[in-house]
Coordinates of N, CA, C and O in Angstrom, one line a residue:
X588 N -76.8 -155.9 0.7 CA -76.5 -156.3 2.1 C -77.1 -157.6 2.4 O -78.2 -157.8 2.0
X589 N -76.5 -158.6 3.0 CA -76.5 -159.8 3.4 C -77.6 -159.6 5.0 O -77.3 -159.2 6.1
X590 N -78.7 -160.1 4.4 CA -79.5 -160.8 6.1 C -79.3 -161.7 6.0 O -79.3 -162.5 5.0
X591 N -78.9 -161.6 8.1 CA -78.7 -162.5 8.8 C -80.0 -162.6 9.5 O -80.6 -161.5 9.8
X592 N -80.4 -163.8 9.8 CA -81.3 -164.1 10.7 C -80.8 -164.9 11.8 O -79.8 -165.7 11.9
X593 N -81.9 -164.4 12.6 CA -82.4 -165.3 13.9 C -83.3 -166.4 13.9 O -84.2 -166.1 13.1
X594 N -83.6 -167.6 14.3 CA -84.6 -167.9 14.6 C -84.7 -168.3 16.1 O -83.9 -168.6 16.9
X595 N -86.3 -168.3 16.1 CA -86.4 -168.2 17.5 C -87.6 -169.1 17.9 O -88.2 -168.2 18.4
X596 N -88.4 -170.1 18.1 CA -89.2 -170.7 18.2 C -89.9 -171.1 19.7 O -89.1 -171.3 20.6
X597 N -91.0 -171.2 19.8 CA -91.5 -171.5 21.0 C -92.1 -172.8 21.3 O -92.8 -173.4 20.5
X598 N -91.7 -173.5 22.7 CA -92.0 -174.7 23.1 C -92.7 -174.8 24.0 O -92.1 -175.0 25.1
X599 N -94.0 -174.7 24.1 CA -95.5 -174.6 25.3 C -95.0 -176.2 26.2 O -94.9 -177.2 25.6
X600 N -94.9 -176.1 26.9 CA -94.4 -177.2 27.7 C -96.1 -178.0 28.1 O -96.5 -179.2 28.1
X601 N -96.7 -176.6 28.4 CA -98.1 -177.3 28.7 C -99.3 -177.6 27.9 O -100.5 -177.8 28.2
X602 N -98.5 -177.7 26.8 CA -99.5 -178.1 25.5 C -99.1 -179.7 25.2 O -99.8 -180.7 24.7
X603 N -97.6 -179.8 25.5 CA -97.1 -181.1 24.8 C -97.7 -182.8 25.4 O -97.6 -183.9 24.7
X604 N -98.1 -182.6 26.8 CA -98.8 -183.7 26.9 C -100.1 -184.0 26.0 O -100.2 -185.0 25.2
X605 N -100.9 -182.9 26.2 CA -102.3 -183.1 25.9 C -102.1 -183.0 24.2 O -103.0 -183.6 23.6
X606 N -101.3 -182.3 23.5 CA -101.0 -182.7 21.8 C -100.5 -184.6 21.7 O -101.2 -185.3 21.0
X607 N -99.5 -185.1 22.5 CA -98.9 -185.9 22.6 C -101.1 -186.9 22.9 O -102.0 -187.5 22.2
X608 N -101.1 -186.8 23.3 CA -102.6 -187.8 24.2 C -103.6 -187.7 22.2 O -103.9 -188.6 21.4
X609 N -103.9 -186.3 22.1 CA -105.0 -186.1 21.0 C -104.0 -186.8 19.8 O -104.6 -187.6 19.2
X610 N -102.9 -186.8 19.5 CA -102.2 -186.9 17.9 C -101.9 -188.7 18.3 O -101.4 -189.3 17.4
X611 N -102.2 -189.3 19.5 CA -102.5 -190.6 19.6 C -103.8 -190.9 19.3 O -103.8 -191.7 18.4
X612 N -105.0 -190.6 19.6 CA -106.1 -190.8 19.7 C -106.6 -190.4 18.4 O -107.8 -190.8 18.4
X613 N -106.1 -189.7 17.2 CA -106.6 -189.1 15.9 C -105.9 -189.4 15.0 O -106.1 -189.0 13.9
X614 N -104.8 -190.4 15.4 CA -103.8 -191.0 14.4 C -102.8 -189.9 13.8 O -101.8 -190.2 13.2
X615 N -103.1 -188.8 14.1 CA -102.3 -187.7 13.1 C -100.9 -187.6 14.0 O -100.7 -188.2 15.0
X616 N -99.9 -186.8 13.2 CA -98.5 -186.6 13.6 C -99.2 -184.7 13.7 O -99.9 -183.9 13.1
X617 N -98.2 -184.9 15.2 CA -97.5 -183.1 15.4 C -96.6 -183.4 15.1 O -96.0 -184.5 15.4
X618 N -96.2 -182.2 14.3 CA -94.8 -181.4 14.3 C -94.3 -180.9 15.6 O -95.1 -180.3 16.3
X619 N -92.9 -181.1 16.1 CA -92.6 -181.0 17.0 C -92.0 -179.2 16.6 O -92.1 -178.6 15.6
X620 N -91.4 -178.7 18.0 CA -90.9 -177.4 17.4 C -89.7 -177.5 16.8 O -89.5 -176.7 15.9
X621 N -88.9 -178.2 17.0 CA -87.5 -178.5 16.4 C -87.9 -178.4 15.1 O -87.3 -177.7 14.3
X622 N -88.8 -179.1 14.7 CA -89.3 -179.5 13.0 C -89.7 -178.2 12.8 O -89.0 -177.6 12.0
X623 N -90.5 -177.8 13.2 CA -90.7 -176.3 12.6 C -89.8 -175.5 12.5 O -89.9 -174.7 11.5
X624 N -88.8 -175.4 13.3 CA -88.1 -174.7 13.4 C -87.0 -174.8 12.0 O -86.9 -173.8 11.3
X625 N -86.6 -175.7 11.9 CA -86.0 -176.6 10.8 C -86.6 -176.4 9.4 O -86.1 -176.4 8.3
X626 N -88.0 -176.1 9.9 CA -88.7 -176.1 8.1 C -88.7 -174.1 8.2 O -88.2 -173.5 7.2
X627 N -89.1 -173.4 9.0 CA -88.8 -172.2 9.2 C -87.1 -171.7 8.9 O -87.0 -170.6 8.3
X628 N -86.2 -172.2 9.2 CA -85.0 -172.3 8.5 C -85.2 -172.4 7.2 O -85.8 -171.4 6.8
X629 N -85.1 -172.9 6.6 CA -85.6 -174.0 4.9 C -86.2 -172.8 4.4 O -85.4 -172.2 3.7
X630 N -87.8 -171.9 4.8 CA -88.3 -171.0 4.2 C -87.2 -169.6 4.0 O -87.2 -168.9 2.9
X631 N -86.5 -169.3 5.1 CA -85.5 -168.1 5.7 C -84.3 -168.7 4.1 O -84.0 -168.2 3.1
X632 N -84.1 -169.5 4.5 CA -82.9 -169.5 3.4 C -83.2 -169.4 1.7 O -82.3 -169.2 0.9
X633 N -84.6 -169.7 1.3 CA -85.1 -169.6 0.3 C -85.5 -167.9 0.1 O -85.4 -167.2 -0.9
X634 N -86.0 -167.5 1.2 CA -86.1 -166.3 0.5 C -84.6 -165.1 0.7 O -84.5 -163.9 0.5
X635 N -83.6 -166.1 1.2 CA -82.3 -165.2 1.0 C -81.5 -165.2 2.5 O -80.2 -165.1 2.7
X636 N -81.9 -165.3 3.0 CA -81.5 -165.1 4.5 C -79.8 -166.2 4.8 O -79.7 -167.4 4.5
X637 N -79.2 -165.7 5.3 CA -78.5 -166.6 6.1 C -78.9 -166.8 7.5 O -78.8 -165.9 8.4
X638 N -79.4 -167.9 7.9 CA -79.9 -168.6 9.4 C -78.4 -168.4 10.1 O -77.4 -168.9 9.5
X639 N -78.3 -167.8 11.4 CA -77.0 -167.2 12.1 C -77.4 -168.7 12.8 O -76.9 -169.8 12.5
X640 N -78.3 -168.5 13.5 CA -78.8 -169.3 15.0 C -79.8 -169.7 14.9 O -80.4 -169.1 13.9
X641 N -80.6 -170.8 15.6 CA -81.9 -171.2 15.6 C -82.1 -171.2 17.2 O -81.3 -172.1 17.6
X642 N -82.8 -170.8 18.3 CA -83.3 -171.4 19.5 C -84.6 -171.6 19.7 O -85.5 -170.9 19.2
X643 N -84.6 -172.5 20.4 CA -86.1 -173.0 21.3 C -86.2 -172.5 22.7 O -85.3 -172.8 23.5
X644 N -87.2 -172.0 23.1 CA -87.6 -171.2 24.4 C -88.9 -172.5 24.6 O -90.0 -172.7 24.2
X645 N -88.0 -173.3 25.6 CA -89.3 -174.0 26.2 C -90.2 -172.8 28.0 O -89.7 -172.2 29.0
X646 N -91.3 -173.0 27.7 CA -91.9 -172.0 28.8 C -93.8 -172.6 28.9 O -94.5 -172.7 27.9
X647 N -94.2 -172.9 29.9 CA -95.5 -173.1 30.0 C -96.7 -172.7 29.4 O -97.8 -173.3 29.5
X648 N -96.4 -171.6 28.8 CA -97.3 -170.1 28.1 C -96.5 -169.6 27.6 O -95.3 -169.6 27.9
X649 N -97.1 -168.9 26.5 CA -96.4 -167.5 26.1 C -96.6 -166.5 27.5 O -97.3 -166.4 28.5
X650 N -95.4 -165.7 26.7 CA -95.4 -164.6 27.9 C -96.0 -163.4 27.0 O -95.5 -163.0 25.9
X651 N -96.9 -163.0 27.7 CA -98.1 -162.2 26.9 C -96.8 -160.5 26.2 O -97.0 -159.8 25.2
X652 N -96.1 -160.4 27.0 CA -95.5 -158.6 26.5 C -93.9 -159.3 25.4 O -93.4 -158.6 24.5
X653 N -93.5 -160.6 25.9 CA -92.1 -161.0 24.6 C -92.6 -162.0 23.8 O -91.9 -162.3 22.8
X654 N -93.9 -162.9 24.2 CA -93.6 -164.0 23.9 C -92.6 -165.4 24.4 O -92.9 -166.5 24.7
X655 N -91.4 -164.8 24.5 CA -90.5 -166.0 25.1 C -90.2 -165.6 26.5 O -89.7 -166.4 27.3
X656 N -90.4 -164.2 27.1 CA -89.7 -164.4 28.3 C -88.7 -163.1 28.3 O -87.9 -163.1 27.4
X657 N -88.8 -162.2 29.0 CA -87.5 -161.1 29.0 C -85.8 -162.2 29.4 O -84.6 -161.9 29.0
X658 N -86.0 -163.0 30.1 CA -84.8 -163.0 29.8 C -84.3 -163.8 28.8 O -83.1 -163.7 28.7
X659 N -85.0 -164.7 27.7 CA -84.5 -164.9 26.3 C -84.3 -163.9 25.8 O -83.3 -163.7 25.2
X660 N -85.5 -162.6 26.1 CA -84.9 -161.8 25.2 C -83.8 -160.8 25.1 O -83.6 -160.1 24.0
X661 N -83.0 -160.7 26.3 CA -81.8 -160.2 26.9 C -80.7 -161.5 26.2 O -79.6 -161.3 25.6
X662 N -81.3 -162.7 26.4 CA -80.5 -163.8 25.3 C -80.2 -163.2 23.8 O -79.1 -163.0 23.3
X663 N -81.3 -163.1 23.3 CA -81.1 -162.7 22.3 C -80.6 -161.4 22.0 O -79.9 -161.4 20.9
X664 N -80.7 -160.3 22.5 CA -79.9 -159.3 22.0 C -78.6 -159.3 22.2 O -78.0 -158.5 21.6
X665 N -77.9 -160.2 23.0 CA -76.7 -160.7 22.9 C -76.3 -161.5 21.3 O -75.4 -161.0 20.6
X666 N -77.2 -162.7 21.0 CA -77.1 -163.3 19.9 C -77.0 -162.3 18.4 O -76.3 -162.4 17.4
X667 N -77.8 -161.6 18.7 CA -78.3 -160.7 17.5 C -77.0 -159.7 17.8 O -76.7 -159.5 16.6
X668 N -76.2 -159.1 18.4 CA -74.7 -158.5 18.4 C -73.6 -159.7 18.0 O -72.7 -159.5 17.2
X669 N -73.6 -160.8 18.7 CA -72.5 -161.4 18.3 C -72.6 -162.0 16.9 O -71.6 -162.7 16.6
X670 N -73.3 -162.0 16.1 CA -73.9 -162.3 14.6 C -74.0 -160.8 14.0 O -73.7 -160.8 12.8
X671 N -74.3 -160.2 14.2 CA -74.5 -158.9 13.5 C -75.7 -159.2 13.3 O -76.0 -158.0 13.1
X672 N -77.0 -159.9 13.1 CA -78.0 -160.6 12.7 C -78.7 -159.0 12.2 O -78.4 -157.9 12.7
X673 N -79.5 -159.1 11.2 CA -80.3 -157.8 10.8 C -82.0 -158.1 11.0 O -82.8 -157.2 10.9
X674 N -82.4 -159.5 11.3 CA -83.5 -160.0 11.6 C -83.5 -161.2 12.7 O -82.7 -162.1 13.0
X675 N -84.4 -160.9 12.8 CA -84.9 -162.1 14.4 C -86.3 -162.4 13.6 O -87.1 -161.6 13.1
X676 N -86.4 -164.2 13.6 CA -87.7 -164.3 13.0 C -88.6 -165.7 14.0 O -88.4 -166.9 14.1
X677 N -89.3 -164.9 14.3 CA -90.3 -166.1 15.4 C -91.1 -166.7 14.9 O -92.0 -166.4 14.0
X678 N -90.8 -167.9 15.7 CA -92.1 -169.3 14.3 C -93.1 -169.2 16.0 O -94.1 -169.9 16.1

């Protein structure tokens, strides 16, 4: 049987200044989420997976009971029917 995935990634809105301020001041590179997201793809396909979809949930916080937000996740169970998807995988 062929998995399908999801991916699903999270974007702290209120993290990205203050990352953006320190990864100046320390010379280092962030990874942005797209990039993870992208390399989280890369791992999904290597161990077999077909990647259906990839989304980013930009939100200030996690939301402590989904993580992204009940209404992504009403998004997604739409996504995960119109793919047949057999996995949803959050970076």
């Amino acid at each position: 049987m062929e998995e399908i995935a999801i991916l699903t990634g999270l974007h702290l809105t209120s993290r990205s200044a203050a990352s953006r301020g320190a990864s100046k001041k320390s010379g280092g590179a962030s990874i942005t989420a797209k990039e993870s997201l992208e390399e989280l793809a890369s791992l999904a396909a290597t161990a077999g997976a077909t990647v259906a979809e990839a989304q980013i949930q930009s939100r200030p916080q996690a939301d402590a009971a989904t993580l992204v937000g009940s209404g992504k996740v009403e998004e997604l169970r739409s996504v995960i029917h119109f793919h047949h998807a057999t996995t949803v995988i959050f970076d």
